[in-house]
Structures are given as C-alpha cells and as structure tokens.
Amino acid sequence: MHHHSYQSALEDYAALGVDPEGALATLAATPISLHCWQGDDVGGFESTGATLDGAGIQATGNYPGKARSIDELRADLDVALRLIPGRHRVNLHAIYGDFGGRQVERCAIGPEHFSSWIDWARARGLGLDFNPTCFAHSLAADGFTLSHRDPAVRQYWIEHVIACRRIGAVMGRALGSPTVTNVWIPDGCKDLPADRHGPRERLATALDAAFRELLDPAHHLDAVESKLFGIGSESFVVGSHEFYLGYAITRQKLLCLDMGHFHPTESVADKVSSVLQFVPGLLLHVSRGVRWDSDHVVLFDDPTRSLFEEIVRGGHLPRTHIGLDYFDASINRVAAWVLGTRNTQKCLLVALLEPTTQLRALEASGDHTGRLALLEESKTLPFGAVWDEHCQRTNTPSDRSWLPEIQRYEREVLSLRR
Ligand code: RNT
Ligand code: ZN
C-alpha cells in the first residue's frame, strides 16, 4: 500500500521536475548530530553537584526516567537511534566523560575519559561531536569564563577548550569523520555593564589562545556559537552575533546558528546565504524557542522548513553540520529525541522535494504570480508518501508506529528509575 502511494508520488513530483529518488539519497547521506544532553537535562557525569545556575539556560519539567549514568544514557540513545531513520552522530559535552566516579578538573580532561564513548560510537557506526562545558562550575559561578577579568580564571577555561579540541581531534581520527567542537560560553550580565569593550577584547584574545594549536581538519573542526541573551544575562552577552560573526570570518571558523539565539521575529533562514559568503561553513543548532531561548522540541514548522529550504536551495548541505539543541524535561526524553530528529529530517526532505528549478524559472521570467502559486501548491504534494518510503527502506518505524516502542521502554525501563 505504501509502495503504491510512493509510485504515484513519484509521478506527481516528476511532473514538476523533481526527483524523489535523489532526495531520498541525499536524506540518507545527511547525518544529524543528536545532543546527548536531552537525555538528562544537561546534567552530565561529574560528581561536583554543580547546577546550571548562572549559565542562562534551563531545562524545565520533571518527567520521570531521566538517565542517571553513562550506561542509562547510552541505553536511551540506543532506543532513540533505532527509531530514527539513517545513520547519525552524537554530540557530547565535556561533562559527559567517563570519569569513573573520580573528580577530574575540566582543564585536565583527556581522550582517555572519552575512549568508552569512542568505542560505543564505533560499534554503531556513529560520528561524535563535542563541546567544552564552560558552565555548571565554581569558576563560572559569577557568569564569566573566557572573558573573565581575572586572568587565572580565563586561563582555566582556555585550558579546558584546548583539552576539548584535542579530545575532539582524537574522536574524529578514531571514527573517520571530523568532530565539530563547538564553543559556547554563558558570559554576560543581568544589568547594564559600564564596559562592553573590555570583555569582548578579552574573549577574542582568549579564543585565539584556545585555538592556537593547529588540528587536521580531516579530524577536527572548530565552531563558535553566539547568543542574544540568557536568564541572568539579559543586558549584556559578550559573545553576541556580531562578535562571533566577525570572529568566524577573520579566523575562518564554522559559525554556529542556534535557532533560539535571535530575536523571535528574526529569520535564521535568511542569514544562511549571507554568512556563507564569508565563513567556511555552518553548524546548526536546530531548536525551537517559544517566546525566549526555551529549547522546545523541534517541530515540522515554518522556521525550520525555511532554514532547510535555504540550505538546500543554495547547495549548502556540504558546508552545513546539522546538530540539535533543545532540552525538554516535561515529556518522555527519548521521545523528545526521536520527534525532534524525525521532524528535522522531514524539514530537510520537504526542502529536497521542492520544485526549485521551476520556481527559479518563474522568478527569472518575472512571473511572481506563478512563483507564489507554485510555492503554495507545493505544500500539498504527497510528501508523506516519500517520507514513509524512507522509513520503510531504512527499516525504521513509520509515523504513528514508533511511539508504542517508547511507551514500552518507559514501562519496562524508564519508570523503574527512581
Ligand atoms: C546555550 C547554547 C548551547 C547549549 C549547549 C548545552 O544557550 O545553545 O549550545 O544549549 O551547549
Ligand atoms: Zn545551542
């Protein structure tokens, strides 16, 4: 029955000059980096008891069953990955190392703390991405890290980033695909600063120090992530968009665009074709802000669809690294991974199925009426049949059949975690 509707979808798309087979091939070859921190509300496996206070980010909700150990997190990721079509990546934060219960200073972490993750990823054919954790720590408690006025505190965080880049390079070499190590820091303040220049000058210098070591781009890529404001950093964020855009252009780093890090009416999609004139590539933090950077589960919605339309239309997929960044603790956390990843893939697929050639021809001929009509009427093309075909070919449950598997896992495993 699926097959029948896929055959007729092929004809509908072919009539508009669209090749669903090519779209499916691209979709299958495009990994999404699943953020480990959805599994435990950005907790991690250090034993310091430090919380997210002061980091400007927050996971809200108390749904039962969050992962309490590295084994539980991996088991939960395994369930999620089975219910997501294709082969993907996992994005780790430094606090998710395998520290064996020992307290290891962040400036002293090494590849040995991630070797069990590398083995885990290799056995599953996954890539890994990485992030220094410049929050949830006593030396980040006043809200400043790499831009701190105290050189000793800055140096601590510089050494942490240096350690993380080396770990990332080891991951990338071991797994045969470059690890993107993304630097995001919470630095900023609640009320009006009298000096905005000094902290930004210190941040640029600290980043240069942290990035000094040259690492083979075949194994490792750097990204930098800006932000507009956070809880407790409403008046000033050191690493603003302009700061990191300038930094990424002058140092040729990947620019990370987090969909929750801009004014709510700003289009992240519209930034793609501008920044890619000047930076070597993008890291996406696909997310959904509701009124603020709330990190809700990604939907098959207009902002996400527009973002992928722009990436596909511009031919930018090869220069785009797709990662997820949200943390919802109010619903089943494994379902949150599956839903957000599948929705991201749907946004990519529907963009790959756009009749772009025809739209551009209409545009070039000045037929803006026809362009608008085709754009709108493309929305009712049988996209669902192509998505179902993808799930079937990748031996993954179709829509409306993956949730029962998670409900069973919740009954048998998650609900027993007290
Ligand atoms: C915070 C940034 C950052 C974090 C993760 C946990 O606003 O989006 O990417 O969400 O590092
Ligand atoms: Zn982010």
PDB file of C-alpha atoms in Angstrom, residues 53-349:
ATOM      1  CA  ASP A  53      22.530  28.203  37.737  1.00  0.00           C
ATOM      2  CA  GLY A  54      24.200  31.173  36.123  1.00  0.00           C
ATOM      3  CA  ALA A  55      24.540  29.508  32.728  1.00  0.00           C
ATOM      4  CA  GLY A  56      21.498  31.291  31.351  1.00  0.00           C
ATOM      5  CA  ILE A  57      19.974  28.005  30.209  1.00  0.00           C
ATOM      6  CA  GLN A  58      17.338  25.892  31.883  1.00  0.00           C
ATOM      7  CA  ALA A  59      15.623  22.543  31.433  1.00  0.00           C
ATOM      8  CA  THR A  60      12.116  22.733  32.837  1.00  0.00           C
ATOM      9  CA  GLY A  61       9.925  19.795  33.785  1.00  0.00           C
ATOM     10  CA  ASN A  62      10.255  16.715  35.969  1.00  0.00           C
ATOM     11  CA  TYR A  63       9.085  13.869  33.789  1.00  0.00           C
ATOM     12  CA  PRO A  64      10.271  10.627  35.374  1.00  0.00           C
ATOM     13  CA  GLY A  65      13.007   8.444  33.918  1.00  0.00           C
ATOM     14  CA  LYS A  66      15.962  10.704  33.187  1.00  0.00           C
ATOM     15  CA  ALA A  67      19.284   8.962  32.632  1.00  0.00           C
ATOM     16  CA  ARG A  68      21.384   8.885  35.815  1.00  0.00           C
ATOM     17  CA  SER A  69      24.510   7.214  34.492  1.00  0.00           C
ATOM     18  CA  ILE A  70      26.524   6.789  31.346  1.00  0.00           C
ATOM     19  CA  ASP A  71      25.029   3.314  30.827  1.00  0.00           C
ATOM     20  CA  GLU A  72      21.481   4.604  31.128  1.00  0.00           C
ATOM     21  CA  LEU A  73      22.180   7.484  28.750  1.00  0.00           C
ATOM     22  CA  ARG A  74      23.664   5.127  26.171  1.00  0.00           C
ATOM     23  CA  ALA A  75      20.759   2.705  26.520  1.00  0.00           C
ATOM     24  CA  ASP A  76      18.302   5.571  25.974  1.00  0.00           C
ATOM     25  CA  LEU A  77      20.245   6.817  22.947  1.00  0.00           C
ATOM     26  CA  ASP A  78      20.208   3.297  21.505  1.00  0.00           C
ATOM     27  CA  VAL A  79      16.421   3.229  21.727  1.00  0.00           C
ATOM     28  CA  ALA A  80      16.145   6.654  20.094  1.00  0.00           C
ATOM     29  CA  LEU A  81      18.589   5.807  17.314  1.00  0.00           C
ATOM     30  CA  ARG A  82      16.639   2.663  16.409  1.00  0.00           C
ATOM     31  CA  LEU A  83      13.536   4.777  15.837  1.00  0.00           C
ATOM     32  CA  ILE A  84      15.250   7.416  13.668  1.00  0.00           C
ATOM     33  CA  PRO A  85      15.909   6.581  10.012  1.00  0.00           C
ATOM     34  CA  GLY A  86      19.524   6.655   8.864  1.00  0.00           C
ATOM     35  CA  ARG A  87      22.938   6.783  10.478  1.00  0.00           C
ATOM     36  CA  HIS A  88      23.763   9.754  12.655  1.00  0.00           C
ATOM     37  CA  ARG A  89      26.140  11.404  15.117  1.00  0.00           C
ATOM     38  CA  VAL A  90      26.076  12.016  18.843  1.00  0.00           C
ATOM     39  CA  ASN A  91      27.048  15.365  20.284  1.00  0.00           C
ATOM     40  CA  LEU A  92      28.763  15.166  23.672  1.00  0.00           C
ATOM     41  CA  HIS A  93      29.506  17.850  26.222  1.00  0.00           C
ATOM     42  CA  ALA A  94      32.718  17.670  28.243  1.00  0.00           C
ATOM     43  CA  ILE A  95      30.798  16.901  31.449  1.00  0.00           C
ATOM     44  CA  TYR A  96      29.620  13.609  29.904  1.00  0.00           C
ATOM     45  CA  GLY A  97      33.051  11.973  30.119  1.00  0.00           C
ATOM     46  CA  ASP A  98      33.580   8.526  31.568  1.00  0.00           C
ATOM     47  CA  PHE A  99      35.259   9.749  34.771  1.00  0.00           C
ATOM     48  CA  GLY A 100      34.726   6.529  36.729  1.00  0.00           C
ATOM     49  CA  GLY A 101      33.434   8.453  39.735  1.00  0.00           C
ATOM     50  CA  ARG A 102      36.680  10.408  40.066  1.00  0.00           C
ATOM     51  CA  GLN A 103      36.796  14.182  40.188  1.00  0.00           C
ATOM     52  CA  VAL A 104      38.768  15.434  37.177  1.00  0.00           C
ATOM     53  CA  GLU A 105      39.396  19.153  36.699  1.00  0.00           C
ATOM     54  CA  ARG A 106      37.935  20.419  33.432  1.00  0.00           C
ATOM     55  CA  CYS A 107      41.341  21.754  32.408  1.00  0.00           C
ATOM     56  CA  ALA A 108      42.751  18.242  32.857  1.00  0.00           C
ATOM     57  CA  ILE A 109      40.293  16.065  30.940  1.00  0.00           C
ATOM     58  CA  GLY A 110      41.744  13.963  28.150  1.00  0.00           C
ATOM     59  CA  PRO A 111      40.851  11.493  25.416  1.00  0.00           C
ATOM     60  CA  GLU A 112      41.064   8.675  27.984  1.00  0.00           C
ATOM     61  CA  HIS A 113      37.829   9.969  29.515  1.00  0.00           C
ATOM     62  CA  PHE A 114      36.080   9.581  26.173  1.00  0.00           C
ATOM     63  CA  SER A 115      37.545   6.308  24.910  1.00  0.00           C
ATOM     64  CA  SER A 116      34.491   4.328  26.024  1.00  0.00           C
ATOM     65  CA  TRP A 117      32.292   6.771  24.090  1.00  0.00           C
ATOM     66  CA  ILE A 118      34.515   6.331  21.021  1.00  0.00           C
ATOM     67  CA  ASP A 119      34.203   2.535  21.294  1.00  0.00           C
ATOM     68  CA  TRP A 120      30.455   2.869  21.749  1.00  0.00           C
ATOM     69  CA  ALA A 121      30.166   5.129  18.692  1.00  0.00           C
ATOM     70  CA  ARG A 122      32.424   2.982  16.530  1.00  0.00           C
ATOM     71  CA  ALA A 123      30.405  -0.152  17.268  1.00  0.00           C
ATOM     72  CA  ARG A 124      27.308   1.656  15.992  1.00  0.00           C
ATOM     73  CA  GLY A 125      28.855   3.446  13.012  1.00  0.00           C
ATOM     74  CA  LEU A 126      28.181   6.851  14.581  1.00  0.00           C
ATOM     75  CA  GLY A 127      30.261  10.014  14.421  1.00  0.00           C
ATOM     76  CA  LEU A 128      30.859  12.148  17.508  1.00  0.00           C
ATOM     77  CA  ASP A 129      30.795  15.901  18.040  1.00  0.00           C
ATOM     78  CA  PHE A 130      31.974  17.736  21.097  1.00  0.00           C
ATOM     79  CA  ASN A 131      31.601  20.835  23.305  1.00  0.00           C
ATOM     80  CA  PRO A 132      33.621  22.340  26.109  1.00  0.00           C
ATOM     81  CA  THR A 133      31.413  22.843  29.166  1.00  0.00           C
ATOM     82  CA  CYS A 134      32.047  26.421  30.312  1.00  0.00           C
ATOM     83  CA  PHE A 135      29.206  26.455  32.865  1.00  0.00           C
ATOM     84  CA  ALA A 136      27.941  24.484  35.876  1.00  0.00           C
ATOM     85  CA  HIS A 137      31.254  25.033  37.661  1.00  0.00           C
ATOM     86  CA  SER A 138      32.505  27.119  40.569  1.00  0.00           C
ATOM     87  CA  LEU A 139      34.792  29.104  38.234  1.00  0.00           C
ATOM     88  CA  ALA A 140      31.776  30.037  36.098  1.00  0.00           C
ATOM     89  CA  ALA A 141      29.536  30.932  39.028  1.00  0.00           C
ATOM     90  CA  ASP A 142      29.793  34.713  38.533  1.00  0.00           C
ATOM     91  CA  GLY A 143      28.728  34.381  34.920  1.00  0.00           C
ATOM     92  CA  PHE A 144      32.085  34.894  33.204  1.00  0.00           C
ATOM     93  CA  THR A 145      34.552  32.332  31.787  1.00  0.00           C
ATOM     94  CA  LEU A 146      36.767  33.046  28.766  1.00  0.00           C
ATOM     95  CA  SER A 147      36.142  36.793  29.120  1.00  0.00           C
ATOM     96  CA  HIS A 148      36.634  36.907  32.895  1.00  0.00           C
ATOM     97  CA  ARG A 149      38.562  39.898  34.235  1.00  0.00           C
ATOM     98  CA  ASP A 150      40.752  37.559  36.328  1.00  0.00           C
ATOM     99  CA  PRO A 151      43.493  36.135  34.088  1.00  0.00           C
ATOM    100  CA  ALA A 152      43.693  32.959  36.190  1.00  0.00           C
ATOM    101  CA  VAL A 153      40.017  32.189  35.571  1.00  0.00           C
ATOM    102  CA  ARG A 154      40.407  32.930  31.864  1.00  0.00           C
ATOM    103  CA  GLN A 155      43.418  30.644  31.721  1.00  0.00           C
ATOM    104  CA  TYR A 156      41.484  27.811  33.369  1.00  0.00           C
ATOM    105  CA  TRP A 157      38.827  27.976  30.664  1.00  0.00           C
ATOM    106  CA  ILE A 158      41.383  28.406  27.878  1.00  0.00           C
ATOM    107  CA  GLU A 159      42.986  25.173  29.045  1.00  0.00           C
ATOM    108  CA  HIS A 160      39.600  23.483  29.113  1.00  0.00           C
ATOM    109  CA  VAL A 161      38.943  24.464  25.496  1.00  0.00           C
ATOM    110  CA  ILE A 162      42.439  23.324  24.485  1.00  0.00           C
ATOM    111  CA  ALA A 163      41.787  19.955  26.164  1.00  0.00           C
ATOM    112  CA  CYS A 164      38.407  19.654  24.420  1.00  0.00           C
ATOM    113  CA  ARG A 165      39.823  20.346  20.974  1.00  0.00           C
ATOM    114  CA  ARG A 166      42.402  17.602  21.466  1.00  0.00           C
ATOM    115  CA  ILE A 167      39.686  15.207  22.580  1.00  0.00           C
ATOM    116  CA  GLY A 168      37.601  16.183  19.555  1.00  0.00           C
ATOM    117  CA  ALA A 169      40.512  15.519  17.213  1.00  0.00           C
ATOM    118  CA  VAL A 170      41.049  12.068  18.751  1.00  0.00           C
ATOM    119  CA  MET A 171      37.339  11.292  18.294  1.00  0.00           C
ATOM    120  CA  GLY A 172      37.384  12.442  14.681  1.00  0.00           C
ATOM    121  CA  ARG A 173      40.501  10.466  13.813  1.00  0.00           C
ATOM    122  CA  ALA A 174      39.216   7.320  15.522  1.00  0.00           C
ATOM    123  CA  LEU A 175      35.817   7.465  13.841  1.00  0.00           C
ATOM    124  CA  GLY A 176      36.938   8.601  10.393  1.00  0.00           C
ATOM    125  CA  SER A 177      34.880  11.775  10.174  1.00  0.00           C
ATOM    126  CA  PRO A 178      35.687  15.198  11.576  1.00  0.00           C
ATOM    127  CA  THR A 179      34.384  16.066  15.015  1.00  0.00           C
ATOM    128  CA  VAL A 180      32.924  19.553  15.291  1.00  0.00           C
ATOM    129  CA  THR A 181      33.898  21.067  18.626  1.00  0.00           C
ATOM    130  CA  ASN A 182      31.581  23.971  19.366  1.00  0.00           C
ATOM    131  CA  VAL A 183      32.417  26.718  21.815  1.00  0.00           C
ATOM    132  CA  TRP A 184      29.537  28.349  23.600  1.00  0.00           C
ATOM    133  CA  ILE A 185      30.087  30.349  26.786  1.00  0.00           C
ATOM    134  CA  PRO A 186      27.469  31.938  29.037  1.00  0.00           C
ATOM    135  CA  ASP A 187      29.442  35.137  29.672  1.00  0.00           C
ATOM    136  CA  GLY A 188      27.311  38.174  30.256  1.00  0.00           C
ATOM    137  CA  CYS A 189      25.432  40.033  32.938  1.00  0.00           C
ATOM    138  CA  LYS A 190      21.995  40.779  34.259  1.00  0.00           C
ATOM    139  CA  ASP A 191      22.302  44.529  34.414  1.00  0.00           C
ATOM    140  CA  LEU A 192      23.923  47.227  32.341  1.00  0.00           C
ATOM    141  CA  PRO A 193      27.687  46.949  32.177  1.00  0.00           C
ATOM    142  CA  ALA A 194      29.839  50.057  32.040  1.00  0.00           C
ATOM    143  CA  ASP A 195      32.368  48.289  29.859  1.00  0.00           C
ATOM    144  CA  ARG A 196      31.301  46.187  26.899  1.00  0.00           C
ATOM    145  CA  HIS A 197      34.553  46.541  25.034  1.00  0.00           C
ATOM    146  CA  GLY A 198      36.933  45.040  27.590  1.00  0.00           C
ATOM    147  CA  PRO A 199      35.192  41.660  27.953  1.00  0.00           C
ATOM    148  CA  ARG A 200      34.905  41.299  24.173  1.00  0.00           C
ATOM    149  CA  GLU A 201      38.560  42.155  23.712  1.00  0.00           C
ATOM    150  CA  ARG A 202      39.457  39.548  26.329  1.00  0.00           C
ATOM    151  CA  LEU A 203      37.197  36.972  24.679  1.00  0.00           C
ATOM    152  CA  ALA A 204      38.824  37.429  21.272  1.00  0.00           C
ATOM    153  CA  THR A 205      42.288  37.059  22.804  1.00  0.00           C
ATOM    154  CA  ALA A 206      41.262  34.035  24.873  1.00  0.00           C
ATOM    155  CA  LEU A 207      39.723  32.311  21.852  1.00  0.00           C
ATOM    156  CA  ASP A 208      42.900  32.895  19.848  1.00  0.00           C
ATOM    157  CA  ALA A 209      44.889  31.291  22.658  1.00  0.00           C
ATOM    158  CA  ALA A 210      42.470  28.372  22.909  1.00  0.00           C
ATOM    159  CA  PHE A 211      42.546  27.783  19.118  1.00  0.00           C
ATOM    160  CA  ARG A 212      46.321  28.193  18.693  1.00  0.00           C
ATOM    161  CA  GLU A 213      47.060  24.535  18.179  1.00  0.00           C
ATOM    162  CA  LEU A 214      46.545  23.571  14.537  1.00  0.00           C
ATOM    163  CA  LEU A 215      44.459  20.433  14.180  1.00  0.00           C
ATOM    164  CA  ASP A 216      43.922  18.471  10.990  1.00  0.00           C
ATOM    165  CA  PRO A 217      40.542  19.496   9.510  1.00  0.00           C
ATOM    166  CA  ALA A 218      40.104  15.895   8.378  1.00  0.00           C
ATOM    167  CA  HIS A 219      39.619  15.076  12.066  1.00  0.00           C
ATOM    168  CA  HIS A 220      38.517  18.247  13.719  1.00  0.00           C
ATOM    169  CA  LEU A 221      36.614  21.487  13.036  1.00  0.00           C
ATOM    170  CA  ASP A 222      36.005  24.442  15.359  1.00  0.00           C
ATOM    171  CA  ALA A 223      32.661  26.214  15.661  1.00  0.00           C
ATOM    172  CA  VAL A 224      31.643  29.274  17.693  1.00  0.00           C
ATOM    173  CA  GLU A 225      28.107  29.969  18.930  1.00  0.00           C
ATOM    174  CA  SER A 226      26.609  33.374  19.650  1.00  0.00           C
ATOM    175  CA  LYS A 227      23.642  34.271  21.783  1.00  0.00           C
ATOM    176  CA  LEU A 228      21.270  37.193  22.232  1.00  0.00           C
ATOM    177  CA  PHE A 229      20.527  36.932  25.948  1.00  0.00           C
ATOM    178  CA  GLY A 230      20.099  34.372  28.707  1.00  0.00           C
ATOM    179  CA  ILE A 231      18.404  34.116  32.076  1.00  0.00           C
ATOM    180  CA  GLY A 232      20.644  36.313  34.197  1.00  0.00           C
ATOM    181  CA  SER A 233      22.448  37.785  31.193  1.00  0.00           C
ATOM    182  CA  GLU A 234      19.627  39.946  29.877  1.00  0.00           C
ATOM    183  CA  SER A 235      21.540  43.192  29.477  1.00  0.00           C
ATOM    184  CA  PHE A 236      24.808  42.011  28.018  1.00  0.00           C
ATOM    185  CA  VAL A 237      26.123  38.870  26.332  1.00  0.00           C
ATOM    186  CA  VAL A 238      29.816  39.048  25.498  1.00  0.00           C
ATOM    187  CA  GLY A 239      29.590  36.521  22.646  1.00  0.00           C
ATOM    188  CA  SER A 240      26.917  38.274  20.609  1.00  0.00           C
ATOM    189  CA  HIS A 241      26.109  37.531  16.962  1.00  0.00           C
ATOM    190  CA  GLU A 242      28.227  40.392  15.658  1.00  0.00           C
ATOM    191  CA  PHE A 243      31.129  39.315  17.840  1.00  0.00           C
ATOM    192  CA  TYR A 244      31.185  35.743  16.589  1.00  0.00           C
ATOM    193  CA  LEU A 245      30.352  36.621  13.000  1.00  0.00           C
ATOM    194  CA  GLY A 246      33.442  38.819  12.964  1.00  0.00           C
ATOM    195  CA  TYR A 247      35.463  36.196  14.763  1.00  0.00           C
ATOM    196  CA  ALA A 248      34.403  33.331  12.485  1.00  0.00           C
ATOM    197  CA  ILE A 249      35.096  35.364   9.333  1.00  0.00           C
ATOM    198  CA  THR A 250      38.531  36.575  10.403  1.00  0.00           C
ATOM    199  CA  ARG A 251      39.624  33.180  11.820  1.00  0.00           C
ATOM    200  CA  GLN A 252      37.716  31.074   9.271  1.00  0.00           C
ATOM    201  CA  LYS A 253      35.808  29.042  11.847  1.00  0.00           C
ATOM    202  CA  LEU A 254      32.410  27.416  11.476  1.00  0.00           C
ATOM    203  CA  LEU A 255      29.639  29.714  12.656  1.00  0.00           C
ATOM    204  CA  CYS A 256      27.010  28.062  14.835  1.00  0.00           C
ATOM    205  CA  LEU A 257      23.487  29.385  14.334  1.00  0.00           C
ATOM    206  CA  ASP A 258      21.189  28.326  17.168  1.00  0.00           C
ATOM    207  CA  MET A 259      17.559  28.968  16.212  1.00  0.00           C
ATOM    208  CA  GLY A 260      16.784  30.110  19.759  1.00  0.00           C
ATOM    209  CA  HIS A 261      19.525  32.730  19.861  1.00  0.00           C
ATOM    210  CA  PHE A 262      17.980  35.572  17.889  1.00  0.00           C
ATOM    211  CA  HIS A 263      15.086  37.959  18.236  1.00  0.00           C
ATOM    212  CA  PRO A 264      11.878  35.937  17.886  1.00  0.00           C
ATOM    213  CA  THR A 265      10.865  37.700  14.668  1.00  0.00           C
ATOM    214  CA  GLU A 266      14.302  37.356  13.076  1.00  0.00           C
ATOM    215  CA  SER A 267      14.670  34.730  10.336  1.00  0.00           C
ATOM    216  CA  VAL A 268      17.618  32.410  10.831  1.00  0.00           C
ATOM    217  CA  ALA A 269      16.936  31.068   7.331  1.00  0.00           C
ATOM    218  CA  ASP A 270      17.728  34.467   5.836  1.00  0.00           C
ATOM    219  CA  LYS A 271      21.166  34.503   7.464  1.00  0.00           C
ATOM    220  CA  VAL A 272      22.424  31.399   5.659  1.00  0.00           C
ATOM    221  CA  SER A 273      23.137  32.942   2.266  1.00  0.00           C
ATOM    222  CA  SER A 274      24.744  35.982   3.871  1.00  0.00           C
ATOM    223  CA  VAL A 275      27.120  34.350   6.314  1.00  0.00           C
ATOM    224  CA  LEU A 276      28.144  31.617   3.874  1.00  0.00           C
ATOM    225  CA  GLN A 277      29.578  34.299   1.600  1.00  0.00           C
ATOM    226  CA  PHE A 278      32.254  34.776   4.250  1.00  0.00           C
ATOM    227  CA  VAL A 279      32.559  31.852   6.688  1.00  0.00           C
ATOM    228  CA  PRO A 280      33.760  28.393   5.609  1.00  0.00           C
ATOM    229  CA  GLY A 281      30.723  26.557   6.943  1.00  0.00           C
ATOM    230  CA  LEU A 282      27.846  26.399   9.357  1.00  0.00           C
ATOM    231  CA  LEU A 283      26.915  24.442  12.419  1.00  0.00           C
ATOM    232  CA  LEU A 284      23.173  24.457  13.040  1.00  0.00           C
ATOM    233  CA  HIS A 285      21.676  24.131  16.479  1.00  0.00           C
ATOM    234  CA  VAL A 286      18.201  23.217  15.357  1.00  0.00           C
ATOM    235  CA  SER A 287      15.929  24.268  18.161  1.00  0.00           C
ATOM    236  CA  ARG A 288      12.625  25.989  18.894  1.00  0.00           C
ATOM    237  CA  GLY A 289      12.362  28.996  21.085  1.00  0.00           C
ATOM    238  CA  VAL A 290       8.932  29.784  22.482  1.00  0.00           C
ATOM    239  CA  ARG A 291       8.999  33.465  23.472  1.00  0.00           C
ATOM    240  CA  TRP A 292      12.640  33.073  24.525  1.00  0.00           C
ATOM    241  CA  ASP A 293      15.517  30.606  24.047  1.00  0.00           C
ATOM    242  CA  SER A 294      13.341  27.955  25.663  1.00  0.00           C
ATOM    243  CA  ASP A 295      14.783  24.952  23.834  1.00  0.00           C
ATOM    244  CA  HIS A 296      11.481  23.251  22.986  1.00  0.00           C
ATOM    245  CA  VAL A 297      11.418  20.092  20.848  1.00  0.00           C
ATOM    246  CA  VAL A 298      11.948  20.803  17.133  1.00  0.00           C
ATOM    247  CA  LEU A 299       8.777  20.737  15.049  1.00  0.00           C
ATOM    248  CA  PHE A 300       7.980  20.357  11.367  1.00  0.00           C
ATOM    249  CA  ASP A 301       7.233  24.075  11.395  1.00  0.00           C
ATOM    250  CA  ASP A 302       7.741  27.094   9.174  1.00  0.00           C
ATOM    251  CA  PRO A 303      11.000  28.448  10.689  1.00  0.00           C
ATOM    252  CA  THR A 304      12.677  25.035  10.469  1.00  0.00           C
ATOM    253  CA  ARG A 305      11.345  24.352   6.998  1.00  0.00           C
ATOM    254  CA  SER A 306      12.559  27.766   5.782  1.00  0.00           C
ATOM    255  CA  LEU A 307      16.007  27.131   7.234  1.00  0.00           C
ATOM    256  CA  PHE A 308      16.401  23.853   5.351  1.00  0.00           C
ATOM    257  CA  GLU A 309      14.915  25.357   2.188  1.00  0.00           C
ATOM    258  CA  GLU A 310      17.666  27.947   2.204  1.00  0.00           C
ATOM    259  CA  ILE A 311      20.375  25.371   2.832  1.00  0.00           C
ATOM    260  CA  VAL A 312      19.140  23.106   0.055  1.00  0.00           C
ATOM    261  CA  ARG A 313      18.385  25.887  -2.448  1.00  0.00           C
ATOM    262  CA  GLY A 314      21.852  27.334  -2.029  1.00  0.00           C
ATOM    263  CA  GLY A 315      23.543  23.938  -2.381  1.00  0.00           C
ATOM    264  CA  HIS A 316      24.938  24.470   1.108  1.00  0.00           C
ATOM    265  CA  LEU A 317      24.418  20.990   2.590  1.00  0.00           C
ATOM    266  CA  PRO A 318      28.085  20.001   2.119  1.00  0.00           C
ATOM    267  CA  ARG A 319      29.149  23.027   4.207  1.00  0.00           C
ATOM    268  CA  THR A 320      26.462  22.563   6.871  1.00  0.00           C
ATOM    269  CA  HIS A 321      26.772  20.466  10.012  1.00  0.00           C
ATOM    270  CA  ILE A 322      23.357  19.747  11.470  1.00  0.00           C
ATOM    271  CA  GLY A 323      23.026  19.427  15.215  1.00  0.00           C
ATOM    272  CA  LEU A 324      20.056  19.560  17.553  1.00  0.00           C
ATOM    273  CA  ASP A 325      19.896  21.678  20.684  1.00  0.00           C
ATOM    274  CA  TYR A 326      16.878  21.522  22.948  1.00  0.00           C
ATOM    275  CA  PHE A 327      16.155  20.054  26.323  1.00  0.00           C
ATOM    276  CA  ASP A 328      12.622  19.299  27.377  1.00  0.00           C
ATOM    277  CA  ALA A 329      12.248  17.616  30.757  1.00  0.00           C
ATOM    278  CA  SER A 330       8.444  17.758  30.722  1.00  0.00           C
ATOM    279  CA  ILE A 331       7.863  14.829  28.332  1.00  0.00           C
ATOM    280  CA  ASN A 332       9.460  11.444  27.717  1.00  0.00           C
ATOM    281  CA  ARG A 333      13.069  12.387  26.960  1.00  0.00           C
ATOM    282  CA  VAL A 334      13.657   9.573  24.469  1.00  0.00           C
ATOM    283  CA  ALA A 335      10.524  10.554  22.577  1.00  0.00           C
ATOM    284  CA  ALA A 336      11.831  14.138  22.543  1.00  0.00           C
ATOM    285  CA  TRP A 337      14.975  12.978  20.734  1.00  0.00           C
ATOM    286  CA  VAL A 338      13.043  10.878  18.232  1.00  0.00           C
ATOM    287  CA  LEU A 339      10.422  13.503  17.489  1.00  0.00           C
ATOM    288  CA  GLY A 340      12.880  16.383  17.090  1.00  0.00           C
ATOM    289  CA  THR A 341      15.225  14.375  14.887  1.00  0.00           C
ATOM    290  CA  ARG A 342      12.479  12.981  12.679  1.00  0.00           C
ATOM    291  CA  ASN A 343      10.990  16.464  12.338  1.00  0.00           C
ATOM    292  CA  THR A 344      14.381  17.872  11.355  1.00  0.00           C
ATOM    293  CA  GLN A 345      14.686  15.150   8.726  1.00  0.00           C
ATOM    294  CA  LYS A 346      11.209  15.918   7.426  1.00  0.00           C
ATOM    295  CA  CYS A 347      12.126  19.590   7.047  1.00  0.00           C
ATOM    296  CA  LEU A 348      15.205  18.558   5.097  1.00  0.00           C
ATOM    297  CA  LEU A 349      13.265  16.102   2.929  1.00  0.00           C
TER     298      LEU A 349
END
